[in-house]
Coordinates of C-alpha atoms and ligand atoms in Angstrom, one line a residue:
X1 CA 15.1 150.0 15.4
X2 CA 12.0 147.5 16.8
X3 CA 8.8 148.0 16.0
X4 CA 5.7 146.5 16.9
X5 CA 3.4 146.0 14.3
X6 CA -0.1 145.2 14.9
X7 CA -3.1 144.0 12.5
X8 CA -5.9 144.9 14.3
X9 CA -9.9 144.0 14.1
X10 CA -9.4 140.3 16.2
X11 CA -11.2 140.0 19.1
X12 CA -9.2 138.7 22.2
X13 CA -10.1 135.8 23.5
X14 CA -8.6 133.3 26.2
X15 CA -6.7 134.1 29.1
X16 CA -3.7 135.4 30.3
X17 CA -1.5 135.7 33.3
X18 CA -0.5 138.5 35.3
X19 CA 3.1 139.1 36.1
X20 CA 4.4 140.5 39.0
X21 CA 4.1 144.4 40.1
X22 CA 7.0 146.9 38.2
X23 CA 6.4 149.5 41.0
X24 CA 6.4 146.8 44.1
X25 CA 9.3 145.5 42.6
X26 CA 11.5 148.3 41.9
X27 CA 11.3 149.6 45.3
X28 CA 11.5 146.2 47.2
X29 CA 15.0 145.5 45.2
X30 CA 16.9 148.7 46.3
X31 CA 15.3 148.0 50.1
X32 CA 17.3 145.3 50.2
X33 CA 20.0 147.3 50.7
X34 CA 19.3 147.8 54.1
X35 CA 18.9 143.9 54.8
X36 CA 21.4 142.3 57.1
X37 CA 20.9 138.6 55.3
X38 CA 20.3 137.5 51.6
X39 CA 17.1 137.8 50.3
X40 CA 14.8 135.4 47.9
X41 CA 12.2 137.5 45.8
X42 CA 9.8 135.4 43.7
X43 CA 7.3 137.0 41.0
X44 CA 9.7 140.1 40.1
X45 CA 8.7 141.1 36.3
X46 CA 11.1 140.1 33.8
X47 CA 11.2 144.2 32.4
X48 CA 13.8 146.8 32.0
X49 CA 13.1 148.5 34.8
X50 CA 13.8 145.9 37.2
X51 CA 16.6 144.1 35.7
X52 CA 18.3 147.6 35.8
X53 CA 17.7 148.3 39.2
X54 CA 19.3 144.5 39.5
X55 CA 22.3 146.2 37.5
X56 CA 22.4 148.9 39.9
X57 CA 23.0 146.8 43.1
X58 CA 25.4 144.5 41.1
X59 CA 27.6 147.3 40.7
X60 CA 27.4 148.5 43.8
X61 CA 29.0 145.1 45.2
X62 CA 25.9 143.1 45.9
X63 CA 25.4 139.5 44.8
X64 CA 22.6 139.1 42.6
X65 CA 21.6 135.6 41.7
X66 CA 18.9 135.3 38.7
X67 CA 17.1 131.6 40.0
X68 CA 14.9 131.6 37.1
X69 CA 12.8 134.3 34.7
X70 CA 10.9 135.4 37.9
X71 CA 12.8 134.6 40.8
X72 CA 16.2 136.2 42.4
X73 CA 18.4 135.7 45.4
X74 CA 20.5 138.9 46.3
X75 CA 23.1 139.2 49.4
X76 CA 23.5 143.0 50.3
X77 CA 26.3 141.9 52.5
X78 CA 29.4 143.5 50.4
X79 CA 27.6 146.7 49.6
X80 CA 30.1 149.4 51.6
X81 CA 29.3 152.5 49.8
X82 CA 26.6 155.1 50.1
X83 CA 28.0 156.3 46.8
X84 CA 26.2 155.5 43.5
X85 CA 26.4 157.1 40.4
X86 CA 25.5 154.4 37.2
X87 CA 24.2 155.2 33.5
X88 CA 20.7 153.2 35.1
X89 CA 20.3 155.6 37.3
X90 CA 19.0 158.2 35.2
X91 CA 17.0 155.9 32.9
X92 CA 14.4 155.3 35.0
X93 CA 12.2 157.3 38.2
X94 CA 12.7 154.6 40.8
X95 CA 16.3 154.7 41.3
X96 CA 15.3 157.6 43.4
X97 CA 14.5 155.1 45.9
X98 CA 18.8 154.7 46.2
X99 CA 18.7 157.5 48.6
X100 CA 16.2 156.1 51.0
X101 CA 17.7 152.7 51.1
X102 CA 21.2 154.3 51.3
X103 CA 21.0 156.9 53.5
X104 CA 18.9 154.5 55.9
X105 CA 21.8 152.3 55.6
X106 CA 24.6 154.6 56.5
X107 CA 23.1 157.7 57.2
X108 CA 24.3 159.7 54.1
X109 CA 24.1 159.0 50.1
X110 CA 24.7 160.4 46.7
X111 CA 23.5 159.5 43.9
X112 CA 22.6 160.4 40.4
X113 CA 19.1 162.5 39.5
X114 CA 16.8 160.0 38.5
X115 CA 15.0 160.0 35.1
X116 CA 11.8 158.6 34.0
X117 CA 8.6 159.0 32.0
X118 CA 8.2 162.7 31.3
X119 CA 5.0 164.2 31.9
X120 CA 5.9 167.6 32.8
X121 CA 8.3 168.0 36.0
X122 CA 8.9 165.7 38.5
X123 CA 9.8 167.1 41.5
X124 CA 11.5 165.3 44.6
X125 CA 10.9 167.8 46.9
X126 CA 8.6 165.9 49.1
X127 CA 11.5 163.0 49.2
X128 CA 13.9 165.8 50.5
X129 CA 11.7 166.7 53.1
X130 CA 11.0 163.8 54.2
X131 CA 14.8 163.5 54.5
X132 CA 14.8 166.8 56.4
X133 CA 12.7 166.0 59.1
X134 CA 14.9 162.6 59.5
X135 CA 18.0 164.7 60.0
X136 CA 19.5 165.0 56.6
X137 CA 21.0 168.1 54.9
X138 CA 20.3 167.9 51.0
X139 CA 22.6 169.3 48.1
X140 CA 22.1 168.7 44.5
X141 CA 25.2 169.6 41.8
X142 CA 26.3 168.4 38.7
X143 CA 23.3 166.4 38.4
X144 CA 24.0 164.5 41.9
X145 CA 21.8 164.9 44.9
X146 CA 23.9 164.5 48.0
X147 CA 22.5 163.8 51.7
X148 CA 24.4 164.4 54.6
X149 CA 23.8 163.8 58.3
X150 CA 24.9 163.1 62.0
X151 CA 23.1 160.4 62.5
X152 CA 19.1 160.0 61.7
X153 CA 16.4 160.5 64.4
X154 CA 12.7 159.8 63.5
X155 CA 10.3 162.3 62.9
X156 CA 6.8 163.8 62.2
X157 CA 6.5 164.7 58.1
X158 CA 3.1 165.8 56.7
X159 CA 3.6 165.4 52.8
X160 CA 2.2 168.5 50.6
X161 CA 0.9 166.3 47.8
X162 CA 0.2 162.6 47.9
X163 CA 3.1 161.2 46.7
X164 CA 3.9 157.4 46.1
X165 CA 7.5 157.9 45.4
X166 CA 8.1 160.4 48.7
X167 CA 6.1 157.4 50.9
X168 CA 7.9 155.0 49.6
X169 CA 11.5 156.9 50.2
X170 CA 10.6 158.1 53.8
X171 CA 9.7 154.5 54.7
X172 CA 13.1 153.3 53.1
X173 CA 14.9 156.1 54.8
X174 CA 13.2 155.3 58.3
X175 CA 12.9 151.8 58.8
X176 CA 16.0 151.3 60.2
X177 CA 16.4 155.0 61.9
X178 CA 16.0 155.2 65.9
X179 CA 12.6 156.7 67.3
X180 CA 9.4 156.6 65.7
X181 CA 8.4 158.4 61.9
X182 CA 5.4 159.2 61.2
X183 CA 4.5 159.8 57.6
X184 CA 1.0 161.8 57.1
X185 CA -1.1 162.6 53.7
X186 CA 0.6 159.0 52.8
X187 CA 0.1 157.5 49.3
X188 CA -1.9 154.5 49.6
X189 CA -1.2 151.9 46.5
X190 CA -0.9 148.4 46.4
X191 CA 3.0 148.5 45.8
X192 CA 3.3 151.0 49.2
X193 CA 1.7 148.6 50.8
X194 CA 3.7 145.8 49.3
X195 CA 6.9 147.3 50.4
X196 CA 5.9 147.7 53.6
X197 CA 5.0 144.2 54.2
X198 CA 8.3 142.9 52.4
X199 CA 10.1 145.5 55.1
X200 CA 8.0 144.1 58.2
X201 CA 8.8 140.3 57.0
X202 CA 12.5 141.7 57.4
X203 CA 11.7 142.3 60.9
X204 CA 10.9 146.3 60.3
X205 CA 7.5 147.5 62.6
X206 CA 6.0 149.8 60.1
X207 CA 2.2 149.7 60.4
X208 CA -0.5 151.8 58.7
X209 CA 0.5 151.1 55.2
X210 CA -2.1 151.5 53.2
X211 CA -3.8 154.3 55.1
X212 CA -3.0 157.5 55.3
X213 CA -0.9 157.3 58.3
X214 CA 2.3 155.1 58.1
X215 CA 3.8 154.6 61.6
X216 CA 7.8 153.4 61.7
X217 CA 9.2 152.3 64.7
X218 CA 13.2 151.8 63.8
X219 CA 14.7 148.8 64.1
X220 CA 18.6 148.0 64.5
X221 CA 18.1 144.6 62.6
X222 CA 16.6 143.2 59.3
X223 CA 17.0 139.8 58.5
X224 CA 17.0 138.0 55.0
X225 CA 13.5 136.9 54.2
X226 CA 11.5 135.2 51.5
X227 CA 9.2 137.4 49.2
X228 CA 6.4 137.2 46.6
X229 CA 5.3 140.2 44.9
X230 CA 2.1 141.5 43.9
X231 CA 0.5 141.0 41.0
X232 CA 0.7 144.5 38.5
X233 CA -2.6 146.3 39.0
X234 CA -1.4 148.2 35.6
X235 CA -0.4 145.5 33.6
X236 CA -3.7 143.9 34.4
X237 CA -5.9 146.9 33.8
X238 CA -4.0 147.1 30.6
X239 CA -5.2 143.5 29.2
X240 CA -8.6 144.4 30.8
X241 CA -8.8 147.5 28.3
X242 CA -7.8 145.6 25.1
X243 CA -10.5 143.0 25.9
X244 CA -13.0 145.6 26.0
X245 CA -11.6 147.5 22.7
X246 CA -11.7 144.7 21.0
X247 CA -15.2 143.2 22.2
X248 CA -13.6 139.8 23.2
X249 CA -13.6 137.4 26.3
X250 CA -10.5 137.6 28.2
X251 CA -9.6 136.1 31.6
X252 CA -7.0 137.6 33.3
X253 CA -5.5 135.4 35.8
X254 CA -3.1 135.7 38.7
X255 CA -4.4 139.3 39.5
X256 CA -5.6 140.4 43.0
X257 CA -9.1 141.6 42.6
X258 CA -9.2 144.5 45.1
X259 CA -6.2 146.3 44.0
X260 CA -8.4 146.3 40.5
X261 CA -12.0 147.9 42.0
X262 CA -11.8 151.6 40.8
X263 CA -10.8 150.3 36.8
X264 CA -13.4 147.7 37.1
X265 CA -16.0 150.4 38.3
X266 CA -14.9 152.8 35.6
X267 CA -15.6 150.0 32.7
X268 CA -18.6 148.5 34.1
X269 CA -19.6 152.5 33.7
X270 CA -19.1 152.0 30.1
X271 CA -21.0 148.8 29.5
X272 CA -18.4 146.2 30.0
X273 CA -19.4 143.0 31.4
X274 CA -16.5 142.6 34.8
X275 CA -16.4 138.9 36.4
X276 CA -14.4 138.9 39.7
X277 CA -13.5 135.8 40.8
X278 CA -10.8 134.4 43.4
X279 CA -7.5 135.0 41.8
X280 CA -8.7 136.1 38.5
X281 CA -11.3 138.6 36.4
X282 CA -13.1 137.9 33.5
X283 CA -13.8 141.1 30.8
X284 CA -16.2 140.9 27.9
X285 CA -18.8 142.6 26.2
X286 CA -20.8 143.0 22.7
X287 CA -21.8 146.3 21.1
X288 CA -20.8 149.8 21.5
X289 CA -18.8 151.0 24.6
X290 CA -20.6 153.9 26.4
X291 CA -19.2 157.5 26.9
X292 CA -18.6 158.3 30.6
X293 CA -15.8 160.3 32.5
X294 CA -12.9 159.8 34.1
X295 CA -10.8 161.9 36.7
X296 CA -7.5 160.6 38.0
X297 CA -6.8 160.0 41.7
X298 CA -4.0 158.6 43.7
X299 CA -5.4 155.2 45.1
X300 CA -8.0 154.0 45.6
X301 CA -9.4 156.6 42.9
X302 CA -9.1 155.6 38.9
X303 CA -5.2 155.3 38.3
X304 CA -3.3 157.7 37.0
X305 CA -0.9 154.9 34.9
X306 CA -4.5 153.6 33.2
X307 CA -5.4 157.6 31.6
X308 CA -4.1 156.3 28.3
X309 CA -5.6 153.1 28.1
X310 CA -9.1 154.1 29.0
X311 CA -8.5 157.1 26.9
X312 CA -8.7 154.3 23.4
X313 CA -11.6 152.9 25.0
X314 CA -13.8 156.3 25.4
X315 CA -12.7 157.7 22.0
X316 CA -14.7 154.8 20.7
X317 CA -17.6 155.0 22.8
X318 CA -20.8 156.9 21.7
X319 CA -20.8 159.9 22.8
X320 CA -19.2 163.0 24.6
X321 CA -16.4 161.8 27.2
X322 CA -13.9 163.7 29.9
X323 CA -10.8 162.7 31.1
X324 CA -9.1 164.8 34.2
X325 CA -5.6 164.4 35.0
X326 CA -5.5 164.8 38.7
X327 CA -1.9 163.3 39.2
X328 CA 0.1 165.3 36.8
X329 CA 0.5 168.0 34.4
X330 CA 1.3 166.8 31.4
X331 CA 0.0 163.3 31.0
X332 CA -1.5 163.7 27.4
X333 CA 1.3 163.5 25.3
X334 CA -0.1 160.4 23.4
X335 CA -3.3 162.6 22.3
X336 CA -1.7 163.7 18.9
X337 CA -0.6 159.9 18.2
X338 CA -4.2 158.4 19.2
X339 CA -5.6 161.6 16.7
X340 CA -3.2 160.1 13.8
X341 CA -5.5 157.1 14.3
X342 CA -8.5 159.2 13.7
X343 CA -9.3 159.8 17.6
X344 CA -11.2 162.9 18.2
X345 CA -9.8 164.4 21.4
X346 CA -9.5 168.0 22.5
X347 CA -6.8 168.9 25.2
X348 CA -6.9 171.7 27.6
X349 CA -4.9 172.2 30.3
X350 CA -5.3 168.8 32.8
X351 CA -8.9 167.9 30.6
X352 CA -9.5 166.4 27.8
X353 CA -12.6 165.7 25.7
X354 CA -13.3 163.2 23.6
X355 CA -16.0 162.5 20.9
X356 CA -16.5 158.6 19.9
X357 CA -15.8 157.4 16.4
X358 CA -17.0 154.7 15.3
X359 CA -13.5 153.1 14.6
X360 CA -10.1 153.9 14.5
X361 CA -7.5 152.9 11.4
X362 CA -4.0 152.1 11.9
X363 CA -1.3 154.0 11.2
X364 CA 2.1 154.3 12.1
X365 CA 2.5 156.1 15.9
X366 CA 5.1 156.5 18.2
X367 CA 4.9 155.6 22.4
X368 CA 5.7 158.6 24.0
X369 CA 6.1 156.9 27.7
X370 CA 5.5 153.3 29.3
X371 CA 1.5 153.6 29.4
X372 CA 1.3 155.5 26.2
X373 CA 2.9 152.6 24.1
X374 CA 0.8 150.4 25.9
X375 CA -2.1 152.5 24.9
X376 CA -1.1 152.6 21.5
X377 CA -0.8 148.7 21.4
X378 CA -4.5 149.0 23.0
X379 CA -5.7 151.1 19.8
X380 CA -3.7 149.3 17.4
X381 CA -5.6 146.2 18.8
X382 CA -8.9 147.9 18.0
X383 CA -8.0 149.7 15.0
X384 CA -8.9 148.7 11.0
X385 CA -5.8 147.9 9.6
X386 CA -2.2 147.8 10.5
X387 CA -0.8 150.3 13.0
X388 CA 3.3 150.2 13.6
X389 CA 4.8 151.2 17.1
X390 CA 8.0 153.3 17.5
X391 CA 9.9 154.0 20.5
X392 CA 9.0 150.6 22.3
X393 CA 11.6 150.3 24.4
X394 CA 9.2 152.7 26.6
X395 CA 6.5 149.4 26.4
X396 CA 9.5 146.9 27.4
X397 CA 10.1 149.0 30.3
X398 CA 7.1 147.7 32.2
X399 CA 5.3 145.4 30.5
X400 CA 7.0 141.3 30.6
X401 CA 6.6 139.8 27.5
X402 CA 3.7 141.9 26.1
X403 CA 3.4 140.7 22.2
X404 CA 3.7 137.2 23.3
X405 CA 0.9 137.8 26.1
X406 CA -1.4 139.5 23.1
X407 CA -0.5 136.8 21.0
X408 CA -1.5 134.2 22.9
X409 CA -4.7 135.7 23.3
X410 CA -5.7 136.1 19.2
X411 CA -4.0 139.0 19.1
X412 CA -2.4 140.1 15.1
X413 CA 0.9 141.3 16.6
X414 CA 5.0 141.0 16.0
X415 CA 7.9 142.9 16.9
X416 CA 9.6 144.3 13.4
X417 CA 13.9 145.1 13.3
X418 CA 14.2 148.1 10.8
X419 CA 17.1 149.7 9.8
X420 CA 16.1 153.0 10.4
X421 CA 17.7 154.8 13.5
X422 CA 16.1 155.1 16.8
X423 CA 14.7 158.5 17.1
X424 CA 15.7 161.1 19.6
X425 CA 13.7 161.0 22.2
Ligands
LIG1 C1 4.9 156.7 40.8 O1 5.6 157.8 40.3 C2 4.8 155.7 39.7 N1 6.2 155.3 39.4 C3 4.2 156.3 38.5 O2 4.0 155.2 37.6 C4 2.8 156.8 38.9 O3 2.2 157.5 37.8 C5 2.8 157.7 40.1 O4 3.5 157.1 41.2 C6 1.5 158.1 40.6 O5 0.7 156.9 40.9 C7 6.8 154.3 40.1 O6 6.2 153.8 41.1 C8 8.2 153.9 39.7 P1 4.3 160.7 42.8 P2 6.1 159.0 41.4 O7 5.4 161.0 43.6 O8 6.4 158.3 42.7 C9 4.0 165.4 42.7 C10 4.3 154.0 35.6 O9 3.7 154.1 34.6 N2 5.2 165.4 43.5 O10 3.2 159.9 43.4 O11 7.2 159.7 40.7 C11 4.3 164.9 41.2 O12 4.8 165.9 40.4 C12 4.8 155.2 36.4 O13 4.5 152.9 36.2 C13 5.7 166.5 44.0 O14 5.2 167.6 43.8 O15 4.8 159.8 41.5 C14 2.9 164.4 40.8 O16 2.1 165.5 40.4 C15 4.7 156.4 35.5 N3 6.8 166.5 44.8 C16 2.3 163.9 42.1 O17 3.1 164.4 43.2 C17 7.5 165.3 45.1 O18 8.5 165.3 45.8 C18 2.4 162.3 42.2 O19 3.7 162.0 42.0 C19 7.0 164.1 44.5 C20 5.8 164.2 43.7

């Protein structure tokens, strides 16, 4: 099994570059699907998420050509089927997405039930409504969902909740389905909004993007088209959180500075000195961090995928602190590990409180999810001695080269092969 093992007590200093967005990208590679011509994307992640989601459309006939580490050419032509059922499917949330570009495509699909990070349920119910109003009949057995319908016509759909994924699925769905879709109560992140413009450069006429209101006009034809991604808000909140823990002076380059507003905010709150420049952000401070609380939001509020990052940072602040998960129901998993580390945090329901320590020690923890490794890596960073990381295939998932990145910036940290087995979950 790998491990990451991590001397902490160095302060990060230097800078570092910002790869491209996991949750643009792993919606803008299964939207090719509905592209009549090849498309070149440039700034895709090198992560696990994405290079099975490249699996994915292999198998399913597509040509996938890797140009370099960040950069790939794929040719949807040969993909026939609206069929897809692959081991990847159900590692990971965003294969979900299979059904919108698939049954855009050829007005049906089936496909395996996605997985994911598990935080309590994660329902799809908006995405089948969605599908509904479009003209789709929905059936799920045997762990498949299946879609069925005579043909799509656009629609009026009013989400319940604020949902990225259901957006982001409608839009896929509609793009290329006659009449006009209107998606209301729209999630309004960066990587929605990046989708949307990577459809429109295809030729789609989606507009609102970014608001909540998304209007879809259907289109018969999407060229080929070249892309860059967005830089990852998360990733870059992430290395703007270790800087703070660990009282150095980090710039984070390559990053897009509005996308970054509500974590900026949040640490500025806390006594953090936050440079915003062009293309990059400068983080540093001296001293104690300051309590202050925190309540989760779909965007443009505090992110959701930054609750365990900013979690390290408040349980060494002075003071009384409050975290609100407003997104989901069970996003505190990584509590009991950060509490091996001598955290003091109390969970309740969707809050937790958390009285600063002065410091946290090492010791070994396990990442329970993609932003709880990354939080642990965050506290291991800041800790007194040496904390060891289980389970990180969870961090690989969505982070590119992340003990190289800390390295580079002073940062006490390897990966370890044991010989003990993987555990379960
Ligand atoms: C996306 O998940 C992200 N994943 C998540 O990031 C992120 O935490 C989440 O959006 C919120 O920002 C990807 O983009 C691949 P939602 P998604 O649909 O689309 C409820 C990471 O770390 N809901 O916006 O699955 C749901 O239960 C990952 O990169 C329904 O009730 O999230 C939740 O409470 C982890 N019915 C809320 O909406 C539905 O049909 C938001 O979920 C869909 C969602």
């Amino acid at each position: 099994m790998k491990k990451i093992v991590i001397n902490g007590g160095n302060r990060l200093n230097g800078s570092v570059c910002i790869s491209g967005a996991k949750n643009a990208a792993v919606a803008i590679i299964p939207a090719i699907i509905l592209s009549d011509g090849v498309c070149r994307v440039e700034n895709i992640p090198d992560i696990m998420d994405v290079n099975l989601m490249l699996d994915i459309l292999e198998k399913m006939g597509a040509k996938v050509n890797r140009i370099n580490r960040s950069t790939v050419e794929i040719d949807p032509g040969n993909i026939s089927s609206s069929y897809a059922n692959y081991d990847e499917i159900r590692a990971m949330r965003a294969s979900c997405y299979l059904l919108g570009a698939l049954l855009g495509k050829f007005s049906e699909a089936e496909s395996a039930l996605p997985g994911g990070c598990n935080f309590g349920v994660r329902p799809i119910d908006q995405h089948l409504k969605g599908f509904g109003v479009l003209g789709a009949e929905n059936s799920v057995a045997n762990g498949m969902i299946k879609l069925k319908s005579n043909g799509l016509q656009g629609g009026h759909v009013y989400l319940d909740v604020v949902s990225v994924g259901a957006t982001i699925n409608i839009m896929l769905a509609a793009v290329k389905t006659p009449g006009r879709t209107v998606i209301e109560n729209a999630a309004k992140e960066p990587h929605v909004v990046d989708l949307a413009n990577f459809l429109n450069s295809m030729g789609a006429d989606i507009r609102g993007a970014g608001t909540d209101v998304i209007k879809i006009n259907g289109v018969s034809h999407l060229s080929g088209t070249n892309y860059t991604i967005i830089p990852d808000q998360i990733e870059a909140g992430t290395y703007m959180a270790a800087a703070a823990a660990t009282n150095g002076d980090v710039t984070i380059t390559n990053v897009i500075t509005k996308h970054l507003e509500s974590i900026t905010a949040k640490l500025r709150e806390m006594g953090i000195t936050v440079e915003e420049y062009e293309d990059c952000i400068r983080v540093h401070n001296k001293g104690r961090l300051h309590k202050c609380n925190v309540k989760t939001m779909p965007h443009p509020g505090f992110p959701t995928d930054m609750q365990p990052q900013i979690a390290v940072l408040l349980s060494v602040a002075d003071g009384t602190s409050m975290i609100t998960e407003a997104v989901w129901d069970n996003r505190f998993r990584y509590v009991d590990e950060l509490k091996r580390m001598g955290a003091n945090i109390s969970v309740s329901g969707k809050m937790a409180v958390i009285e600063g320590v002065d410091n946290l020690k090492g010791a070994p923890v396990k990442a329970t999810d993609l932003r709880a490794g990354a939080a642990m890596i965050v506290a291991g960073l800041a800790a007194q001695g040496t904390t060891c990381i289980e389970d990180i295939r969870h961090i690989e998932r969505g982070y590119e080269n992340v003990v190289g990145k800390f390295s580079s910036l002073g940062a006490d940290i390897k990966i370890v092969q044991t010989d003990e087995p993987t555990s379960a979950n």
